[in-house]
Amino acid sequence: MPPSLAAFHPQVVHFVVGLLIVGVAFRLVALTGRLKWTGPAATTLLVIGGVAAWVAASGTAAHGPVERIPGARDAVVEHEEWGERTRNVFVGVAALELIALALSGGAARTVRAVSGLAGIAGVFVLYQAAAHGGELVYAYAGGVGIRSGDPKDVGRLLVAGLYNESQLA
């Protein structure tokens, strides 16, 4: 994600999470053969989600300000690594979905089943990336008050920190 778009990283990744989880769920339902419409929907969601995951994992441009927070560097690296794993798995799932479109019959069904299994593993990887991203935001205040660079936002972050510290005292 270009530096100018780094501020949109949270919006992009939430979009990715929704697309991919629903896409995997639709793929699994489609494999049962019960709801025919879920097959094309799964393909659409997983291909768009794979592309969006690629864009989101390019969000390393967003890491600079967060990485400068004292003690946050290791957490940033961990989140980036899980994000890259998520990108890799779901770009692969999207490729499987496109391959299945080119095939027919049993071969297409087999590729879609492999896509579904890879998607299940991908949801685990996606969860880890999201959990580490949440840790950055909530445990290290990564993003809160620093994303915009607006001094008013940073001031609100300081006030929130001072308030919470006073509550502990």
PDB file of C-alpha atoms in Angstrom:
ATOM      1  CA  MET A   1       0.000   0.000   0.000  1.00  0.00           C
ATOM      2  CA  PRO A   2       1.593   3.320  -0.986  1.00  0.00           C
ATOM      3  CA  PRO A   3       2.483   5.566   1.983  1.00  0.00           C
ATOM      4  CA  SER A   4      -0.374   7.945   1.119  1.00  0.00           C
ATOM      5  CA  LEU A   5      -2.816   5.042   1.494  1.00  0.00           C
ATOM      6  CA  ALA A   6      -1.243   3.658   4.686  1.00  0.00           C
ATOM      7  CA  ALA A   7      -3.864   5.453   6.790  1.00  0.00           C
ATOM      8  CA  PHE A   8      -6.506   3.247   5.137  1.00  0.00           C
ATOM      9  CA  HIS A   9      -4.875   0.001   6.266  1.00  0.00           C
ATOM     10  CA  PRO A  10      -7.492  -0.626   9.023  1.00  0.00           C
ATOM     11  CA  GLN A  11     -10.395  -0.212   6.596  1.00  0.00           C
ATOM     12  CA  VAL A  12      -8.802  -2.438   3.960  1.00  0.00           C
ATOM     13  CA  VAL A  13      -7.978  -5.254   6.374  1.00  0.00           C
ATOM     14  CA  HIS A  14     -11.478  -5.317   7.860  1.00  0.00           C
ATOM     15  CA  PHE A  15     -12.850  -5.607   4.334  1.00  0.00           C
ATOM     16  CA  VAL A  16     -10.430  -8.496   3.691  1.00  0.00           C
ATOM     17  CA  VAL A  17     -11.475 -10.314   6.861  1.00  0.00           C
ATOM     18  CA  GLY A  18     -15.156 -10.119   5.946  1.00  0.00           C
ATOM     19  CA  LEU A  19     -14.671 -11.185   2.329  1.00  0.00           C
ATOM     20  CA  LEU A  20     -12.463 -14.135   3.140  1.00  0.00           C
ATOM     21  CA  ILE A  21     -14.398 -15.572   6.069  1.00  0.00           C
ATOM     22  CA  VAL A  22     -17.705 -15.373   4.201  1.00  0.00           C
ATOM     23  CA  GLY A  23     -16.027 -16.682   1.031  1.00  0.00           C
ATOM     24  CA  VAL A  24     -14.650 -19.745   2.836  1.00  0.00           C
ATOM     25  CA  ALA A  25     -18.020 -20.368   4.510  1.00  0.00           C
ATOM     26  CA  PHE A  26     -19.775 -20.154   1.130  1.00  0.00           C
ATOM     27  CA  ARG A  27     -17.201 -22.512  -0.419  1.00  0.00           C
ATOM     28  CA  LEU A  28     -17.849 -25.098   2.313  1.00  0.00           C
ATOM     29  CA  VAL A  29     -21.633 -24.776   1.910  1.00  0.00           C
ATOM     30  CA  ALA A  30     -21.263 -25.032  -1.881  1.00  0.00           C
ATOM     31  CA  LEU A  31     -19.382 -28.319  -1.508  1.00  0.00           C
ATOM     32  CA  THR A  32     -22.496 -29.842   0.089  1.00  0.00           C
ATOM     33  CA  GLY A  33     -24.443 -29.101  -3.100  1.00  0.00           C
ATOM     34  CA  ARG A  34     -27.416 -27.739  -1.142  1.00  0.00           C
ATOM     35  CA  LEU A  35     -27.372 -24.075  -2.103  1.00  0.00           C
ATOM     36  CA  LYS A  36     -26.207 -23.760  -5.708  1.00  0.00           C
ATOM     37  CA  TRP A  37     -25.744 -19.986  -5.579  1.00  0.00           C
ATOM     38  CA  THR A  38     -23.034 -20.268  -2.904  1.00  0.00           C
ATOM     39  CA  GLY A  39     -20.524 -21.716  -5.405  1.00  0.00           C
ATOM     40  CA  PRO A  40     -20.317 -18.683  -7.692  1.00  0.00           C
ATOM     41  CA  ALA A  41     -20.582 -16.395  -4.665  1.00  0.00           C
ATOM     42  CA  ALA A  42     -17.667 -18.193  -2.988  1.00  0.00           C
ATOM     43  CA  THR A  43     -15.518 -17.881  -6.104  1.00  0.00           C
ATOM     44  CA  THR A  44     -16.287 -14.176  -6.389  1.00  0.00           C
ATOM     45  CA  LEU A  45     -15.608 -13.467  -2.704  1.00  0.00           C
ATOM     46  CA  LEU A  46     -12.425 -15.539  -2.568  1.00  0.00           C
ATOM     47  CA  VAL A  47     -10.929 -14.012  -5.717  1.00  0.00           C
ATOM     48  CA  ILE A  48     -11.751 -10.461  -4.626  1.00  0.00           C
ATOM     49  CA  GLY A  49     -10.603 -11.314  -1.090  1.00  0.00           C
ATOM     50  CA  GLY A  50      -7.321 -12.745  -2.392  1.00  0.00           C
ATOM     51  CA  VAL A  51      -6.618  -9.565  -4.319  1.00  0.00           C
ATOM     52  CA  ALA A  52      -7.622  -7.468  -1.294  1.00  0.00           C
ATOM     53  CA  ALA A  53      -5.327  -9.582   0.941  1.00  0.00           C
ATOM     54  CA  TRP A  54      -2.471  -8.835  -1.439  1.00  0.00           C
ATOM     55  CA  VAL A  55      -3.236  -5.116  -1.170  1.00  0.00           C
ATOM     56  CA  ALA A  56      -3.591  -5.277   2.623  1.00  0.00           C
ATOM     57  CA  ALA A  57      -0.294  -7.125   3.073  1.00  0.00           C
ATOM     58  CA  SER A  58       1.340  -4.348   1.130  1.00  0.00           C
ATOM     59  CA  GLY A  59       0.401  -2.199   4.137  1.00  0.00           C
ATOM     60  CA  THR A  60       3.912  -2.299   5.522  1.00  0.00           C
ATOM     61  CA  ALA A  61       3.932   1.407   4.666  1.00  0.00           C
ATOM     62  CA  ALA A  62       1.637   1.790   7.697  1.00  0.00           C
ATOM     63  CA  HIS A  63       4.165   0.274  10.088  1.00  0.00           C
ATOM     64  CA  GLY A  64       6.567   3.224  10.407  1.00  0.00           C
ATOM     65  CA  PRO A  65       4.734   5.324  13.005  1.00  0.00           C
ATOM     66  CA  VAL A  66       3.598   2.256  14.964  1.00  0.00           C
ATOM     67  CA  GLU A  67       7.053   0.705  14.957  1.00  0.00           C
ATOM     68  CA  ARG A  68       8.463   3.865  16.560  1.00  0.00           C
ATOM     69  CA  ILE A  69       6.283   3.358  19.657  1.00  0.00           C
ATOM     70  CA  PRO A  70       8.649   2.123  22.383  1.00  0.00           C
ATOM     71  CA  GLY A  71       8.443  -1.658  22.703  1.00  0.00           C
ATOM     72  CA  ALA A  72       6.150  -2.195  19.712  1.00  0.00           C
ATOM     73  CA  ARG A  73       8.666  -3.287  17.073  1.00  0.00           C
ATOM     74  CA  ASP A  74       8.478  -7.035  17.784  1.00  0.00           C
ATOM     75  CA  ALA A  75       4.677  -6.919  17.760  1.00  0.00           C
ATOM     76  CA  VAL A  76       4.729  -5.052  14.425  1.00  0.00           C
ATOM     77  CA  VAL A  77       7.046  -7.643  12.885  1.00  0.00           C
ATOM     78  CA  GLU A  78       4.855 -10.492  14.155  1.00  0.00           C
ATOM     79  CA  HIS A  79       1.724  -8.871  12.692  1.00  0.00           C
ATOM     80  CA  GLU A  80       3.466  -8.291   9.357  1.00  0.00           C
ATOM     81  CA  GLU A  81       4.605 -11.921   9.183  1.00  0.00           C
ATOM     82  CA  TRP A  82       1.079 -13.245   9.839  1.00  0.00           C
ATOM     83  CA  GLY A  83      -0.284 -10.749   7.306  1.00  0.00           C
ATOM     84  CA  GLU A  84       2.134 -12.008   4.679  1.00  0.00           C
ATOM     85  CA  ARG A  85       1.175 -15.623   5.458  1.00  0.00           C
ATOM     86  CA  THR A  86      -2.478 -14.681   5.091  1.00  0.00           C
ATOM     87  CA  ARG A  87      -1.766 -13.030   1.752  1.00  0.00           C
ATOM     88  CA  ASN A  88       0.121 -16.081   0.515  1.00  0.00           C
ATOM     89  CA  VAL A  89      -2.576 -18.568   1.540  1.00  0.00           C
ATOM     90  CA  PHE A  90      -5.450 -16.572   0.086  1.00  0.00           C
ATOM     91  CA  VAL A  91      -3.688 -15.647  -3.143  1.00  0.00           C
ATOM     92  CA  GLY A  92      -3.255 -19.417  -3.490  1.00  0.00           C
ATOM     93  CA  VAL A  93      -6.938 -20.009  -2.689  1.00  0.00           C
ATOM     94  CA  ALA A  94      -7.919 -17.390  -5.287  1.00  0.00           C
ATOM     95  CA  ALA A  95      -5.687 -19.137  -7.841  1.00  0.00           C
ATOM     96  CA  LEU A  96      -7.372 -22.472  -7.054  1.00  0.00           C
ATOM     97  CA  GLU A  97     -10.780 -20.868  -7.561  1.00  0.00           C
ATOM     98  CA  LEU A  98      -9.701 -19.511 -10.958  1.00  0.00           C
ATOM     99  CA  ILE A  99      -8.262 -22.888 -11.956  1.00  0.00           C
ATOM    100  CA  ALA A 100     -11.556 -24.550 -10.999  1.00  0.00           C
ATOM    101  CA  LEU A 101     -13.375 -22.132 -13.301  1.00  0.00           C
ATOM    102  CA  ALA A 102     -11.251 -23.392 -16.202  1.00  0.00           C
ATOM    103  CA  LEU A 103     -11.997 -27.032 -15.407  1.00  0.00           C
ATOM    104  CA  SER A 104     -15.213 -29.012 -15.499  1.00  0.00           C
ATOM    105  CA  GLY A 105     -16.766 -32.004 -13.807  1.00  0.00           C
ATOM    106  CA  GLY A 106     -14.930 -33.948 -11.133  1.00  0.00           C
ATOM    107  CA  ALA A 107     -11.649 -32.115 -11.627  1.00  0.00           C
ATOM    108  CA  ALA A 108     -13.291 -28.765 -10.862  1.00  0.00           C
ATOM    109  CA  ARG A 109     -15.026 -30.243  -7.803  1.00  0.00           C
ATOM    110  CA  THR A 110     -11.714 -31.628  -6.528  1.00  0.00           C
ATOM    111  CA  VAL A 111      -9.957 -28.277  -6.966  1.00  0.00           C
ATOM    112  CA  ARG A 112     -12.827 -26.531  -5.174  1.00  0.00           C
ATOM    113  CA  ALA A 113     -12.566 -29.039  -2.316  1.00  0.00           C
ATOM    114  CA  VAL A 114      -8.842 -28.299  -2.053  1.00  0.00           C
ATOM    115  CA  SER A 115      -9.712 -24.591  -2.074  1.00  0.00           C
ATOM    116  CA  GLY A 116     -12.149 -25.172   0.789  1.00  0.00           C
ATOM    117  CA  LEU A 117      -9.538 -27.047   2.845  1.00  0.00           C
ATOM    118  CA  ALA A 118      -6.912 -24.385   2.140  1.00  0.00           C
ATOM    119  CA  GLY A 119      -9.513 -21.767   3.065  1.00  0.00           C
ATOM    120  CA  ILE A 120     -10.065 -23.400   6.462  1.00  0.00           C
ATOM    121  CA  ALA A 121      -6.314 -23.247   7.128  1.00  0.00           C
ATOM    122  CA  GLY A 122      -6.344 -19.695   5.778  1.00  0.00           C
ATOM    123  CA  VAL A 123      -9.006 -18.605   8.251  1.00  0.00           C
ATOM    124  CA  PHE A 124      -6.709 -19.739  11.080  1.00  0.00           C
ATOM    125  CA  VAL A 125      -3.823 -17.725   9.596  1.00  0.00           C
ATOM    126  CA  LEU A 126      -6.156 -14.764   9.029  1.00  0.00           C
ATOM    127  CA  TYR A 127      -7.282 -14.940  12.670  1.00  0.00           C
ATOM    128  CA  GLN A 128      -3.657 -14.822  13.822  1.00  0.00           C
ATOM    129  CA  ALA A 129      -2.911 -11.776  11.656  1.00  0.00           C
ATOM    130  CA  ALA A 130      -6.029 -10.044  12.965  1.00  0.00           C
ATOM    131  CA  ALA A 131      -5.240 -10.911  16.589  1.00  0.00           C
ATOM    132  CA  HIS A 132      -1.724  -9.515  16.262  1.00  0.00           C
ATOM    133  CA  GLY A 133      -3.115  -6.385  14.585  1.00  0.00           C
ATOM    134  CA  GLY A 134      -5.591  -5.961  17.426  1.00  0.00           C
ATOM    135  CA  GLU A 135      -2.745  -6.318  19.900  1.00  0.00           C
ATOM    136  CA  LEU A 136      -0.910  -3.473  18.158  1.00  0.00           C
ATOM    137  CA  VAL A 137      -3.953  -1.225  18.387  1.00  0.00           C
ATOM    138  CA  TYR A 138      -5.123  -2.069  21.892  1.00  0.00           C
ATOM    139  CA  ALA A 139      -1.944  -3.048  23.746  1.00  0.00           C
ATOM    140  CA  TYR A 140       0.467  -0.588  22.091  1.00  0.00           C
ATOM    141  CA  ALA A 141      -1.921   2.200  20.983  1.00  0.00           C
ATOM    142  CA  GLY A 142      -0.671   1.644  17.429  1.00  0.00           C
ATOM    143  CA  GLY A 143      -2.892   3.673  15.174  1.00  0.00           C
ATOM    144  CA  VAL A 144      -4.904   5.385  17.865  1.00  0.00           C
ATOM    145  CA  GLY A 145      -3.944   9.052  17.762  1.00  0.00           C
ATOM    146  CA  ILE A 146      -0.915   8.537  15.536  1.00  0.00           C
ATOM    147  CA  ARG A 147      -2.455   7.410  12.253  1.00  0.00           C
ATOM    148  CA  SER A 148      -3.539  10.844  11.084  1.00  0.00           C
ATOM    149  CA  GLY A 149      -0.532  12.754  12.404  1.00  0.00           C
ATOM    150  CA  ASP A 150      -2.942  15.492  13.506  1.00  0.00           C
ATOM    151  CA  PRO A 151      -1.651  17.074  16.756  1.00  0.00           C
ATOM    152  CA  LYS A 152      -5.232  17.097  18.114  1.00  0.00           C
ATOM    153  CA  ASP A 153      -5.400  13.301  17.713  1.00  0.00           C
ATOM    154  CA  VAL A 154      -2.056  12.839  19.461  1.00  0.00           C
ATOM    155  CA  GLY A 155      -3.271  15.160  22.243  1.00  0.00           C
ATOM    156  CA  ARG A 156      -6.429  13.068  22.683  1.00  0.00           C
ATOM    157  CA  LEU A 157      -4.243   9.963  22.924  1.00  0.00           C
ATOM    158  CA  LEU A 158      -2.184  11.645  25.637  1.00  0.00           C
ATOM    159  CA  VAL A 159      -5.315  12.683  27.549  1.00  0.00           C
ATOM    160  CA  ALA A 160      -6.726   9.147  27.289  1.00  0.00           C
ATOM    161  CA  GLY A 161      -3.441   7.714  28.586  1.00  0.00           C
ATOM    162  CA  LEU A 162      -3.308  10.158  31.473  1.00  0.00           C
ATOM    163  CA  TYR A 163      -6.952   9.464  32.349  1.00  0.00           C
ATOM    164  CA  ASN A 164      -6.435   5.694  32.379  1.00  0.00           C
ATOM    165  CA  GLU A 165      -3.237   6.061  34.393  1.00  0.00           C
ATOM    166  CA  SER A 166      -5.099   8.189  36.962  1.00  0.00           C
ATOM    167  CA  GLN A 167      -7.780   5.502  37.205  1.00  0.00           C
ATOM    168  CA  LEU A 168      -5.113   2.947  38.076  1.00  0.00           C
ATOM    169  CA  ALA A 169      -3.658   5.239  40.766  1.00  0.00           C
TER     170      ALA A 169
END
